[in-house]
Coordinates of C-alpha atoms in Angstrom, one line a residue:
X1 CA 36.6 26.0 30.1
X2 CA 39.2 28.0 29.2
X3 CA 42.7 26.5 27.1
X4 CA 45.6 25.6 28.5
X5 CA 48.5 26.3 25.9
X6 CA 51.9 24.2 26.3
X7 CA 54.5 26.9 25.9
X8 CA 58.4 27.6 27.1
X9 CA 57.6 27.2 30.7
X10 CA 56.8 23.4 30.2
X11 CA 59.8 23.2 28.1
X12 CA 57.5 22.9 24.8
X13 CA 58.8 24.6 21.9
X14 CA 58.6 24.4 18.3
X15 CA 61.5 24.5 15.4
X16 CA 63.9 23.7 17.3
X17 CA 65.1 19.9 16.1
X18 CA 64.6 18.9 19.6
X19 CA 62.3 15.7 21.1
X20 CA 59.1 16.7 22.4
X21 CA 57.9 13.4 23.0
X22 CA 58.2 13.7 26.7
X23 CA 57.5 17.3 27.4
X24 CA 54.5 17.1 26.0
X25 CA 53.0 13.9 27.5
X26 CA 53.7 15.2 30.6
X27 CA 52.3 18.5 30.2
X28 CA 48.7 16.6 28.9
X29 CA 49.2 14.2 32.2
X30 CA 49.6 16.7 34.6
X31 CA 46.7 19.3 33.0
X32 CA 44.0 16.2 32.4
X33 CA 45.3 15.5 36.3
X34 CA 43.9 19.3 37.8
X35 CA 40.5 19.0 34.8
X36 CA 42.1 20.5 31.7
X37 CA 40.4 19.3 28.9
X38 CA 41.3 21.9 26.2
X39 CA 44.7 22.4 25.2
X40 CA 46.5 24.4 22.2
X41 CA 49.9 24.8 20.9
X42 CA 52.1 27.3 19.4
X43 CA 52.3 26.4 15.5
X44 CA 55.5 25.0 14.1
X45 CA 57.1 21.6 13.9
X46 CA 57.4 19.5 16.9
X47 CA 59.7 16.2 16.6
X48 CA 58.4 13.7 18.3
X49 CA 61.2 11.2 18.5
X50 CA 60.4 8.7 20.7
X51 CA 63.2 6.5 21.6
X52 CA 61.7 2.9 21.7
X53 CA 59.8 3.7 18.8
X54 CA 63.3 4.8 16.6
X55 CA 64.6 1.2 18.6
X56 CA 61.4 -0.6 17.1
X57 CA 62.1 0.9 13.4
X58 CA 65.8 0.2 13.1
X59 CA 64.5 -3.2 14.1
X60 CA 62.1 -3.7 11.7
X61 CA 63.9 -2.0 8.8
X62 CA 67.0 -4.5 9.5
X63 CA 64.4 -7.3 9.3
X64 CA 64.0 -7.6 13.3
X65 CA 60.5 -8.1 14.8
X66 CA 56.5 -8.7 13.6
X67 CA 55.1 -5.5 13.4
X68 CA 52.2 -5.7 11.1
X69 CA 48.1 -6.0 12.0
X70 CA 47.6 -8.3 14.9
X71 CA 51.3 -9.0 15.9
X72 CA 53.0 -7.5 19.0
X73 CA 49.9 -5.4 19.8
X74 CA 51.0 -4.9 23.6
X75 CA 54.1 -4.1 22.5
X76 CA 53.4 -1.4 19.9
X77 CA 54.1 2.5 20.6
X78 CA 51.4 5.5 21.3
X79 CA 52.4 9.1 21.5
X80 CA 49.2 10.0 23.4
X81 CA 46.4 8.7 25.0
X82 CA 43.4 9.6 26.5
X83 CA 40.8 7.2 27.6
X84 CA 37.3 7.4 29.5
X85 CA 37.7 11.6 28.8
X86 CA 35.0 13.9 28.4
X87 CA 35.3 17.2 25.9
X88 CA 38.5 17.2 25.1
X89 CA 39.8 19.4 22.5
X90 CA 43.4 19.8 20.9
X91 CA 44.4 22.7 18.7
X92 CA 47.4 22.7 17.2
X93 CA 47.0 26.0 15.2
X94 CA 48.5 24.8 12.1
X95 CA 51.7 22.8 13.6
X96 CA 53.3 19.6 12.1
X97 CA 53.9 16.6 14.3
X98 CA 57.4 15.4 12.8
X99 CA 57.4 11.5 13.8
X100 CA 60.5 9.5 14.0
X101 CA 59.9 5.3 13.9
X102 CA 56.9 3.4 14.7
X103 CA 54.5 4.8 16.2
X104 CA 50.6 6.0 16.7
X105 CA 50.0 9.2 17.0
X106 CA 46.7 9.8 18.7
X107 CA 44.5 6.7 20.6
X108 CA 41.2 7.9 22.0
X109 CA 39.2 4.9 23.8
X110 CA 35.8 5.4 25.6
X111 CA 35.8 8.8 25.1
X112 CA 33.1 12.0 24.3
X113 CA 33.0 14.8 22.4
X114 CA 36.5 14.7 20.9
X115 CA 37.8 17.8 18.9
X116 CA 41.0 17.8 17.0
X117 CA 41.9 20.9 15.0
X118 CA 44.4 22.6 13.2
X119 CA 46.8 19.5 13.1
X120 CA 49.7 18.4 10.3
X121 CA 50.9 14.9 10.9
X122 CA 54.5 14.0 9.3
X123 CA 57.3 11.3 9.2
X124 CA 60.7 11.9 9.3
X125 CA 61.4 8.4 7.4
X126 CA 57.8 7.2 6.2
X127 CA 57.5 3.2 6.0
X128 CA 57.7 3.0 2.2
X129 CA 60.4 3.5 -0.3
X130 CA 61.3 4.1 -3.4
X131 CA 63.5 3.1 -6.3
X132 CA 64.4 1.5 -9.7
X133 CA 64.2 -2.2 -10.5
X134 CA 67.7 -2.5 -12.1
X135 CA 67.7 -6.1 -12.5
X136 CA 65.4 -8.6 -12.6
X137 CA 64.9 -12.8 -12.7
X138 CA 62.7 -15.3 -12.4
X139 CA 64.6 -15.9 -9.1
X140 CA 63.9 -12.5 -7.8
X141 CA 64.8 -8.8 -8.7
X142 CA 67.0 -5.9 -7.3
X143 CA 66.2 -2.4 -6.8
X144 CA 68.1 0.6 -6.4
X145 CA 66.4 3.1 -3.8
X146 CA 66.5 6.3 -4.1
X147 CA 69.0 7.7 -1.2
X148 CA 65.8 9.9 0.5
X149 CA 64.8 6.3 1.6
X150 CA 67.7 4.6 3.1
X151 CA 68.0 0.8 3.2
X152 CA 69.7 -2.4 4.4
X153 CA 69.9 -5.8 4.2
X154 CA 66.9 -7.9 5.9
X155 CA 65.0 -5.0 4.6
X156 CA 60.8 -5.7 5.5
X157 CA 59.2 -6.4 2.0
X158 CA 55.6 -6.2 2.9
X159 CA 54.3 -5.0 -0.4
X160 CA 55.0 -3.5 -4.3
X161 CA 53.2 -1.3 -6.2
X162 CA 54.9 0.7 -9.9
X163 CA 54.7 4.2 -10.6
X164 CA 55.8 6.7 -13.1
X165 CA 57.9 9.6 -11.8
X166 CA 56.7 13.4 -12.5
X167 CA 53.5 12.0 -13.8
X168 CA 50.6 14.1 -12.7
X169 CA 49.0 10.6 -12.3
X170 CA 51.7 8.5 -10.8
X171 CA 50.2 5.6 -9.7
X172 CA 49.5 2.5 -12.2
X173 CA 49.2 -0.8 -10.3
X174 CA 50.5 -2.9 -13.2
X175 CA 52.7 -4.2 -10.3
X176 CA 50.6 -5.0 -7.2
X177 CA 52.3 -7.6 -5.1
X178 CA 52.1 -8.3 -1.7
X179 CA 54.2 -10.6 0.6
X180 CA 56.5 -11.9 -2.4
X181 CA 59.7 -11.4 -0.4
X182 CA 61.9 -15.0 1.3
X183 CA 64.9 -12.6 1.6
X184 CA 66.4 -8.9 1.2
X185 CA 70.4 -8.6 0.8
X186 CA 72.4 -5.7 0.4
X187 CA 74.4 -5.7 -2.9
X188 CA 75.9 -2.1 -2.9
X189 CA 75.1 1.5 -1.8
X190 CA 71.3 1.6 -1.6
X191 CA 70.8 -1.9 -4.0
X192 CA 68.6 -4.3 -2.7
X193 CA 68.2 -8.2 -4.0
X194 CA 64.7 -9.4 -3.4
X195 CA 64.6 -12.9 -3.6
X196 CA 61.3 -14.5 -4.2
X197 CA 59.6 -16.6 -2.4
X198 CA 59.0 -20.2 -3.9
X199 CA 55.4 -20.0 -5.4
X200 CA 55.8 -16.4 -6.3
X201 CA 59.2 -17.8 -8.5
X202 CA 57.0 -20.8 -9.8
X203 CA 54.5 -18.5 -10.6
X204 CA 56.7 -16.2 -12.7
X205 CA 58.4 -19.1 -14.2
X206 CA 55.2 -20.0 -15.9
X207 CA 54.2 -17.0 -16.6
X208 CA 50.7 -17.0 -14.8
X209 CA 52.2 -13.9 -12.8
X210 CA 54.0 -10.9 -15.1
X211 CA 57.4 -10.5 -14.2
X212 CA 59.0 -7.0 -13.4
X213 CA 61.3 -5.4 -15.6
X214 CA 64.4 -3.2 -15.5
X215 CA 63.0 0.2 -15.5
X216 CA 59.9 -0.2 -13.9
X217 CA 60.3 2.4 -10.8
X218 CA 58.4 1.1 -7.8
X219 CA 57.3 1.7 -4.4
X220 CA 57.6 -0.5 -1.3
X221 CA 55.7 -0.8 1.9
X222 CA 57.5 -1.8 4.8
X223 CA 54.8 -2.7 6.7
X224 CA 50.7 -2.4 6.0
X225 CA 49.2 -1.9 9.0
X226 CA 51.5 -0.9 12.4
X227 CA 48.9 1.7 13.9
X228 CA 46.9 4.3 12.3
X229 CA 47.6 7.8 13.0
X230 CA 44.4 8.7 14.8
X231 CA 42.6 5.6 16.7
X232 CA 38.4 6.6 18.2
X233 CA 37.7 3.2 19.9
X234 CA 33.8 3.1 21.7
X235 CA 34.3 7.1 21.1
X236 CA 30.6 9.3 20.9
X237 CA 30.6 12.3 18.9
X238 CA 34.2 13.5 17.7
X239 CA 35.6 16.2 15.1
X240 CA 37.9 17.0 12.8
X241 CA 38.8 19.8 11.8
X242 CA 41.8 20.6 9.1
X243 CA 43.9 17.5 9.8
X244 CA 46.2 16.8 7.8
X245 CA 48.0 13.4 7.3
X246 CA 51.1 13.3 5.0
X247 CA 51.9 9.6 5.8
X248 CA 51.3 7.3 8.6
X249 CA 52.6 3.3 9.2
X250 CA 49.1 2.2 8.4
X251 CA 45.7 3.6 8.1
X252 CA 45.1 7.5 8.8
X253 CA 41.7 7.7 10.7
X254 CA 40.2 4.5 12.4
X255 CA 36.6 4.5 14.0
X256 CA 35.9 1.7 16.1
X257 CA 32.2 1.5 17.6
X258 CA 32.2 5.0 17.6
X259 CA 28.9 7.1 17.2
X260 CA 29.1 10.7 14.9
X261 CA 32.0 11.1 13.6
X262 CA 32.7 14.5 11.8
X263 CA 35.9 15.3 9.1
X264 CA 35.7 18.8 7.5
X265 CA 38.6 19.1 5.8
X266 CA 40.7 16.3 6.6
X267 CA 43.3 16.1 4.3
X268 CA 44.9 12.8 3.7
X269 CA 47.8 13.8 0.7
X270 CA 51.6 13.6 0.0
X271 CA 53.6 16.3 1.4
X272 CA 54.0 19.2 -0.8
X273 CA 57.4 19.1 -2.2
X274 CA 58.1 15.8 -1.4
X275 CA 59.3 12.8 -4.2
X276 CA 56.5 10.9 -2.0
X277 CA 53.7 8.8 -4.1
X278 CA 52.1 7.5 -1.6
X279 CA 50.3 9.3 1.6
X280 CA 49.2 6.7 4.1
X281 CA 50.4 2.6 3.6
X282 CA 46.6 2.1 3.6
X283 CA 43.1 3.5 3.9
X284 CA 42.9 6.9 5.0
X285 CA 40.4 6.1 7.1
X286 CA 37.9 3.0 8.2
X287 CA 35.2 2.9 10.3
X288 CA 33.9 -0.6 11.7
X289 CA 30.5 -1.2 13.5
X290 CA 29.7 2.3 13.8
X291 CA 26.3 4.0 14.4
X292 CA 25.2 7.7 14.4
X293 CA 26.5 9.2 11.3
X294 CA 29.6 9.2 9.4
X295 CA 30.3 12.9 8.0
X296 CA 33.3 14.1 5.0
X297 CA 32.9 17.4 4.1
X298 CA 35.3 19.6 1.7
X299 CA 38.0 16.4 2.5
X300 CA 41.2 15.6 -0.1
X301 CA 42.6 12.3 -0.2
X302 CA 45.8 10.8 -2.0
X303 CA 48.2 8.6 -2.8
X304 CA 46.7 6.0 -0.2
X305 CA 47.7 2.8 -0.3
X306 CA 44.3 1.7 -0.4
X307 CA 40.7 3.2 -0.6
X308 CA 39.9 6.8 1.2
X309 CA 37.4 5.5 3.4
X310 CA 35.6 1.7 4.3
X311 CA 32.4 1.7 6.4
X312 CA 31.4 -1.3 7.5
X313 CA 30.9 -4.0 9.8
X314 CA 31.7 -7.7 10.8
X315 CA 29.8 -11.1 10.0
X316 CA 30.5 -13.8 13.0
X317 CA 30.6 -17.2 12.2
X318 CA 29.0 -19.5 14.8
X319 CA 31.3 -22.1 16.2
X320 CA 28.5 -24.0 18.5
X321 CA 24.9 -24.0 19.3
X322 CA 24.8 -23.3 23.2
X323 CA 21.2 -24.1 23.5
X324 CA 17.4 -22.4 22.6
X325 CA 18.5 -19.0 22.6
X326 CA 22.5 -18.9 23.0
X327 CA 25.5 -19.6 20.2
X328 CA 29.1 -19.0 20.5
X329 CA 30.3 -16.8 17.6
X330 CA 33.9 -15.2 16.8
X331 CA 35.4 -13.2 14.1
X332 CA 37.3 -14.6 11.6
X333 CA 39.2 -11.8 10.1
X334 CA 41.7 -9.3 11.7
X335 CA 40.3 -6.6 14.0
X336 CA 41.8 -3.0 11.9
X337 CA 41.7 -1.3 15.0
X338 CA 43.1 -4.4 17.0
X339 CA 40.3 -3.7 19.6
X340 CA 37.6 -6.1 20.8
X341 CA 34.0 -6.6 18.8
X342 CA 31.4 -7.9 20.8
X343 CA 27.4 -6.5 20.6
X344 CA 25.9 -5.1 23.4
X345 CA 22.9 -5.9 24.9
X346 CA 19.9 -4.8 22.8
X347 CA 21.8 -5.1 19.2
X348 CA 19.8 -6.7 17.0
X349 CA 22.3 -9.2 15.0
X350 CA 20.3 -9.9 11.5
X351 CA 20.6 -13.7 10.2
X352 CA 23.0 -14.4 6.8
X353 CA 22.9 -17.1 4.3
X354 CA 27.1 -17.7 4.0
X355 CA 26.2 -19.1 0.2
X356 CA 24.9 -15.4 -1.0
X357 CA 24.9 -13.1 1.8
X358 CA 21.2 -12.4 1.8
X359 CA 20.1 -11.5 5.2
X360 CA 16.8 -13.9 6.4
X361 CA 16.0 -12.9 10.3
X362 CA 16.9 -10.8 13.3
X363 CA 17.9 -11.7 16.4
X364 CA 17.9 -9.2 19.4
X365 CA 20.7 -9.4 22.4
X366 CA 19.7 -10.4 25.3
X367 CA 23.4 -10.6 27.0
X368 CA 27.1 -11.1 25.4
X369 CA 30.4 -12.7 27.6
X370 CA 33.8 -12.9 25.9
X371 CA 35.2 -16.2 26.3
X372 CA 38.8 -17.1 27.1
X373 CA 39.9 -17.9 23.4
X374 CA 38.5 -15.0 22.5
X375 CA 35.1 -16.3 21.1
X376 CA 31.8 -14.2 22.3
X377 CA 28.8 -16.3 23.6
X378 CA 26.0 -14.5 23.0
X379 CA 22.2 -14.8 24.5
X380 CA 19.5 -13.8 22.6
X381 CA 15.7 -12.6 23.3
X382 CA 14.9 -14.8 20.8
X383 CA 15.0 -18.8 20.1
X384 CA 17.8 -19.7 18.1
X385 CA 17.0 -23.0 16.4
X386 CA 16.0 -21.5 13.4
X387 CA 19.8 -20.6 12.6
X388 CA 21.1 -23.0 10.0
X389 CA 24.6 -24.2 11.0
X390 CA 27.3 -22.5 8.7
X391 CA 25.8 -19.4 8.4
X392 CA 26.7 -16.0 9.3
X393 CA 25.3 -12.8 11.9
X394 CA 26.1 -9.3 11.9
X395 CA 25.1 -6.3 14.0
X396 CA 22.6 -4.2 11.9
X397 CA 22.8 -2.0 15.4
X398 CA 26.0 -0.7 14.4
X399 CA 25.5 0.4 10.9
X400 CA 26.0 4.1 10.4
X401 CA 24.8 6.2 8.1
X402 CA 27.3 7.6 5.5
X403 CA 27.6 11.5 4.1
X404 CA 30.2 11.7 2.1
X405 CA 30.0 15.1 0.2
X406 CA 32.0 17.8 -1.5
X407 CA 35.6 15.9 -1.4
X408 CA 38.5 15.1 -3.7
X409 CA 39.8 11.3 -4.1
X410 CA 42.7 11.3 -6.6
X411 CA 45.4 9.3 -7.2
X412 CA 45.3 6.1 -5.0
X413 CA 45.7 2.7 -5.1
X414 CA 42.7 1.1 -5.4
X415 CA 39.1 2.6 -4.5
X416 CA 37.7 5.7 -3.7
X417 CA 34.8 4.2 -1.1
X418 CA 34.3 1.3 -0.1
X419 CA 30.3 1.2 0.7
X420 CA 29.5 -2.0 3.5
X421 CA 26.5 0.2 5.5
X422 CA 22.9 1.3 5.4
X423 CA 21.9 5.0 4.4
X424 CA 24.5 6.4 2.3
X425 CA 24.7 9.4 0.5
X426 CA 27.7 10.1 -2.2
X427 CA 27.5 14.1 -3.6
X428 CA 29.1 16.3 -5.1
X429 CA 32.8 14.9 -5.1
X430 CA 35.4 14.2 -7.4
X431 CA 36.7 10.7 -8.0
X432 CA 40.2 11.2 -10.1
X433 CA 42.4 8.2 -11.9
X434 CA 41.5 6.2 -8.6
X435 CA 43.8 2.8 -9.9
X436 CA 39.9 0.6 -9.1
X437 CA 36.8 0.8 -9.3
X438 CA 35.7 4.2 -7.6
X439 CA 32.6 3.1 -5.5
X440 CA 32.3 -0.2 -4.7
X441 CA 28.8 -1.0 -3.0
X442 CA 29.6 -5.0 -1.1
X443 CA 29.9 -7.0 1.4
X444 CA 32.4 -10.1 1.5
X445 CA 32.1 -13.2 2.9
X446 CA 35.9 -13.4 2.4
X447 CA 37.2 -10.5 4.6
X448 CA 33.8 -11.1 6.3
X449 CA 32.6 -7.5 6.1
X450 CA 29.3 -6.7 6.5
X451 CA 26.4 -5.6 5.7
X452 CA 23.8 -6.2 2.7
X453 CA 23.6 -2.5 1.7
X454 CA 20.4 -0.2 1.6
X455 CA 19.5 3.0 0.8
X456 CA 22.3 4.1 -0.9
X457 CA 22.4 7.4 -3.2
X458 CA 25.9 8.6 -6.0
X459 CA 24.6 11.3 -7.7
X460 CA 26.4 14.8 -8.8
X461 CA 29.8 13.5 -8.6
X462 CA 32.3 13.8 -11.4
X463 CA 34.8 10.6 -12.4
X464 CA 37.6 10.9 -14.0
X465 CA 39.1 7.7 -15.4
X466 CA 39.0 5.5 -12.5
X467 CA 40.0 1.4 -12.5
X468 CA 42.7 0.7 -14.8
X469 CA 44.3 -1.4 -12.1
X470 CA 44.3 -3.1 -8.9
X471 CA 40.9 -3.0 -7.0
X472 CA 38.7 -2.9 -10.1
X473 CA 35.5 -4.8 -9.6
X474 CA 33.4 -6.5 -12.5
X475 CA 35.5 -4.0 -14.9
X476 CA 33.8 -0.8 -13.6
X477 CA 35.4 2.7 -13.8
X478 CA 32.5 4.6 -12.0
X479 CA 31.0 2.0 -9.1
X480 CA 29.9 -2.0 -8.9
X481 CA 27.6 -2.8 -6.8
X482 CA 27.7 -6.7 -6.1
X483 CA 28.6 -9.2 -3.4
X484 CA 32.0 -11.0 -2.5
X485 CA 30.5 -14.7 -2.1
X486 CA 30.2 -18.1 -3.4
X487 CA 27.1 -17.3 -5.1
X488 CA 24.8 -14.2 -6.2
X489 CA 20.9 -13.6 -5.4
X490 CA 18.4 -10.5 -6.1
X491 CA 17.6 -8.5 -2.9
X492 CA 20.9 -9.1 -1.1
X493 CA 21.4 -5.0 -1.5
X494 CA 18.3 -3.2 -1.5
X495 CA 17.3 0.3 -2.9
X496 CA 19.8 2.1 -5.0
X497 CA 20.0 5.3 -7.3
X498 CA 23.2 6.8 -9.2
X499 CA 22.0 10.3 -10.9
X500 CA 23.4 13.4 -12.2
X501 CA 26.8 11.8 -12.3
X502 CA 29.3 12.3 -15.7
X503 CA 31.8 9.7 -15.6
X504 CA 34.8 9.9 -18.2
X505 CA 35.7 6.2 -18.0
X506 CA 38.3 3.6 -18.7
X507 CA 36.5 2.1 -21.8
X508 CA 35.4 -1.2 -20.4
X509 CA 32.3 -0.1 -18.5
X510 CA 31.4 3.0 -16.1
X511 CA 28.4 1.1 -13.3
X512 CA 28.6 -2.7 -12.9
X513 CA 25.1 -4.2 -10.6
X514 CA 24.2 -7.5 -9.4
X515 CA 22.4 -8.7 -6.1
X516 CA 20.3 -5.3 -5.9
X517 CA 16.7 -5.1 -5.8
X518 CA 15.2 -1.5 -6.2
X519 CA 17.8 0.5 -8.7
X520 CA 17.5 3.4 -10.0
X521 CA 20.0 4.9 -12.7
X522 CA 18.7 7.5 -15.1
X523 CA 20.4 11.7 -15.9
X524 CA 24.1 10.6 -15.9
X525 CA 26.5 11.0 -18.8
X526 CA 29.2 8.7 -19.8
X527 CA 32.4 9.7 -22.1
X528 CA 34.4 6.9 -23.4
X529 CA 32.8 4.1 -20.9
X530 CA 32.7 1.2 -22.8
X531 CA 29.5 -0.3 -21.4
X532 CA 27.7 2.6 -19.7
X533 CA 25.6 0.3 -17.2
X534 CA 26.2 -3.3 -16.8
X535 CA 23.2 -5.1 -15.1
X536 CA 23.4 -8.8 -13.7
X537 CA 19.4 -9.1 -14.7
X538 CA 19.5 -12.6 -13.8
X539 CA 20.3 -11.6 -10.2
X540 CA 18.9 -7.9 -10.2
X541 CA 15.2 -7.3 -9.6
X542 CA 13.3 -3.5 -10.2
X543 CA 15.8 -1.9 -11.6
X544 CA 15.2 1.3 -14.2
X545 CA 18.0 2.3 -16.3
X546 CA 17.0 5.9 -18.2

C-alpha cells in the first residue's frame, strides 16, 4: 500500500506557529475513509493546539475541574484516534508534535499491526513546574516559580518532589509528597502559598514528616495521570520505532491487553536544552494484562516521574459466590489506561491466598458478563467451592513475557522496572542514580497487581548508585525481589537468577530476596554495597549465592 503524505494541499504544514489540530484529523478521516492506512509527514514542528484542550488546562491550572486517573474520563481530550484498524502506519520523519493543554496524543483501541515511526512528542507548557521554596511553616510553604512555568492562584498541587539545579544527577527525593495541598494563593509575581492540609500540618508539627526548607528547589506535578501520550488498548502486534517523548500529562506508553509490543529506540527524556527535570509526570510506559511478548531495545529513559516501565496484571477480589462454578469479581484499584478488564473465555484465572500471595489452583473461563456496577461475573469450566472467601484471582492468560535489553534508565524518580510477569529477561542495560530500588521483582496486594513471578533472569547489566530515595524496597540499590502483603511465604515467586551484573551501590545493600524458591545469584561484583545479597532464608527456599 503505498503512503499517503499530508502536505500544503490539505493545508498541513510545519514551522509555521499555526494549529494543526484540525487539518490533520481531517486529512487521517477522510484517507482511513477511501483505505489509507499508511500516512507520513513532512518533518518539522506541528502545534497542535487544540482549543478545548487549552479551555480544560486554564481550568485546571486556576484550580477548575477533576482531571486526574479515573475522573471526567468522557470528558477528556484525544488528538487522534483510530479504532478496529488494520496495518496502520504513521511516519513522521523526525517531526515534533508541539501540544498545547491537556490532551492524549495517540489512542489506538482494537487495532493490528500498529507502526509508529520517526515521532518527537512535546509540550508547549508541560504539567509540572518549577521553583524555590522561599518560605516555609508548619502551616504550609511558598514557592517562587521560575517564570518558564507560569502560575496562579488555585494552582493544582498534585504532587512535590526536590532537586538540585545543574546537577548532572538532579533528582533526590528527600521531598516526595503527594496530595499535601488544602489551598494555593497568589502572593506576588509567580509566589505561591501552599497551605497544608490538616494531617500533613499535624504531621509536620510533630515532626513524624521532615519539613521543607527555604532553599530547597522543587518540582510540582499538576496532575499524575490525565492521559498517556500513546494509548494500545486490546491492540495485537504494534511498533515503535524512534519515538521520542519529552513530557506528557501522565504516563508515556500504555499497553492495555495488547499482544507483542515492540520499542526500539523509544526515548522517554527531557528536552535537550530545556531547565526541565522531569520527562513524563509518571511511568514512561505500563503494560497491564498483556500476552505475547513485551520487547525494549536500544531505549533511554529519564527524568520520569515514576519507573520506566511496569508489567503486570490485576488480582480481582470476589464480592459473591454465584453458585458451583460462577463468582462475581471486580477490581479494586484504578484502571491506568481507564479501559475495561474482564477475561475472556478460555483464560485460566490462577487461585491467590490474599494473606501471602501464593498462588494454590487454576480456574479456566468458561464465560465472563460485565454487570451494571461495573463488577464481572464470571463462569468457570471448573467447580468453584474450593475458593476460600477473601481471597484473590488473576489471569495467568495475560502475562507477557518481558525482554528488556540494551537500554539506559537514568535519573528518575523511583525505579527502573517494575517486574509483576512471567518470563523475564533483564540484559545488558544501564540502571543510573535511579532515586529506588532499580528492579523490583513483586506483586502487591495493595495496588492489587499481579502476578507471583517466574522465570525471571538480570544478568550483564551495569548499576550505578541506584535507591537513595523514594521507591527503595528492603534498602536495595540493585533489585528486591519480595511481595507487597500482609505476610511472606517461600515459593510465592519461583525461579530466579541475577549474573554477570557489577553494581556500584548506595552502601546499604545491592539485591534484597524473600518469597522466592529457585535463586540463583553467583559472577556479579559489588562496589560499595553495603550488604552484597540480602536473603529472607526464613522465607526463601533453593537459593545459591556464589
Amino acid at each position: 500500500m503505498e503512503w499517503k503524505e499530508g502536505t500544503q494541499a490539505h493545508g498541513i504544514e510545519p514551522d509555521t506557529d499555526v494549529d494543526m489540530t484540525g487539518r490533520i484529523r481531517a486529512f487521517i478521516r477522510e484517507e482511513l475513509a477511501d483505505g489509507t492506512r499508511r500516512f507520513r509527514f513532512k518533518p518539522g514542528v506541528y502545534e497542535i493546539a487544540d482549543e478545548k484542550a487549552r479551555r480544560d488546562f486554564e481550568a485546571l491550572m486556576s484550580g477548575s475541574g477533576q482531571w486526574d486517573l479515573g475522573e471526567s474520563v468522557d470528558l477528556k481530550n484525544t488528538f487522534l484516534s483510530f479504532e478496529g484498524m488494520e496495518r496502520i502506519e504513521l511516519d513522521f520523519q523526525g517531526s515534533v508534535l508541539r501540544f498545547h493543554g491537556l490532551i492524549q496524543p495517540f489512542s489506538f483501541r482494537a487495532c493490528k499491526e500498529v507502526v509508529i515511526r520517526n515521532v518527537r512528542i512535546d509540550w508547549a507548557r508541560p504539567l509540572f513546574s518549577q521553583g524555590e521554596i522561599v518560605a516555609a511553616d508548619e502551616n504550609g510553604l511558598e514557592i517562587a516559580f521560575d517564570p518558564a512555568y507560569p502560575v496562579a492562584s488555585g494552582l493544582p498541587i498534585a504532587a512535590m518532589l526536590d532537586f538540585v539545579p545543574g546537577s548532572a544527577h538532579p533528582l533526590r527525593c528527600k521531598l516526595d509528597w503527594f496530595y499535601f495541598a488544602d489551598r494555593t494563593e497568589l502572593t506576588g509575581e509567580q509566589r505561591v502559598r501552599i497551605s497544608y492540609k490538616p494531617h500533613i500540618r499535624d504531621q509536620v508539627m510533630s515532626g513524624s514528616r521532615a519539613a521543607p526548607s527555604p532553599g530547597q528547589h522543587v518540582v510540582v506535578r499538576h496532575v499524575m495521570n490525565y492521559k498517556s501520550a500513546f494509548l494500545f488498548y486490546q491492540c495485537d502486534n504494534v511498533a515503535m520505532e524512534n519515538v521520542t517523548i519529552y513530557t506528557a500529562p501522565g504516563m508515556g506508553v500504555i499497553g492495555h491487553g495488547c499482544g507483542d509490543v515492540t520499542m526500539r529506540g523509544l526515548r522517554v527524556m527531557r528536552r535537550p536544552g530545556s531547565r526541565n527535570v522531569l520527562s513524563t509526570n509518571t511511568d514512561a510506559t505500563h503494560f497491564i494484562g498483556c500476552s505475547g511478548t513485551i520487547t525494549f531495545d536500544d531505549c533511554l529513559f529519564e527524568g520520569m516521574g515514576d519507573d520506566a516501565t511496569n508489567v503486570h496484571g490485576f488480582y480481582v477480589s470476589v464480592r459473591e459466590i454465584g453458585g458451583d462454578r460462577s463468582l462475581v469479581c471486580g477490581i479494586d484499584a484504578d484502571i491506568q489506561s481507564e479501559c475495561s478488564e474482564i477475561p475472556a473465555p478460555g483464560d485460566r484465572m490462577e487461585l491467590t491466598r490474599r494473606a501471602t500471595l501464593k498462588p494454590y489452583g487454576v480456574l479456566t473461563v468458561r464465560k465472563a458478563e460485565r454487570l451494571p456496577n461495573g463488577d464481572v461475573e464470571i463462569q468457570f469450566e471448573e467447580d468453584v467451592r474450593g475458593y476460600e472467601m477473601g481471597d484473590l484471582l488473576t489471569n495467568v492468560s495475560r502475562m507477557a513475557t518481558l525482554r528488556f535489553t540494551n537500554s539506559i534508565v537514568r535519573n528518575n524518580r523511583a525505579r527502573a522496572i517494575l517486574v509483576q510477569t512471567r518470563d523475564a529477561v533483564i540484559a545488558d542495560n544501564t540502571f543510573d542514580h535511579c532515586t529506588g530500588s532499580a528492579i523490583h521483582v513483586n506483586c502487591a496486594e495493595g495496588w492489587m497487581e499481579s502476578a507471583a513471578t517466574q522465570d525471571v533472569s538480570v544478568t550483564r547489566n551495569l548499576f550505578l548508585s541506584c535507591g537513595f530515595g523514594g521507591g527503595t524496597y528492603r534498602g536495595a540499590s540493585a533489585l528486591a525481589l519480595m511481595t507487597e502483603s500482609k505476610e511472606a511465604e517461600a515459593g510465592v515467586h519461583r525461579g530466579f537468577a541475577f549474573t554477570g551484573n557489577v553494581v556500584y551501590g548506595n552502601g546499604i545493600r545491592g539485591v534484597s530476596l524473600s518469597s522466592l524458591d529457585g535463586g540463583y545469584v553467583s559472577g556479579n561484583r559489588f562496589i560499595d554495597s553495603g550488604e552484597n545479597v540480602h536473603v529472607d532464608w526464613e522465607h526463601c527456599s533453593g537459593i545459591v549465592v556464589d
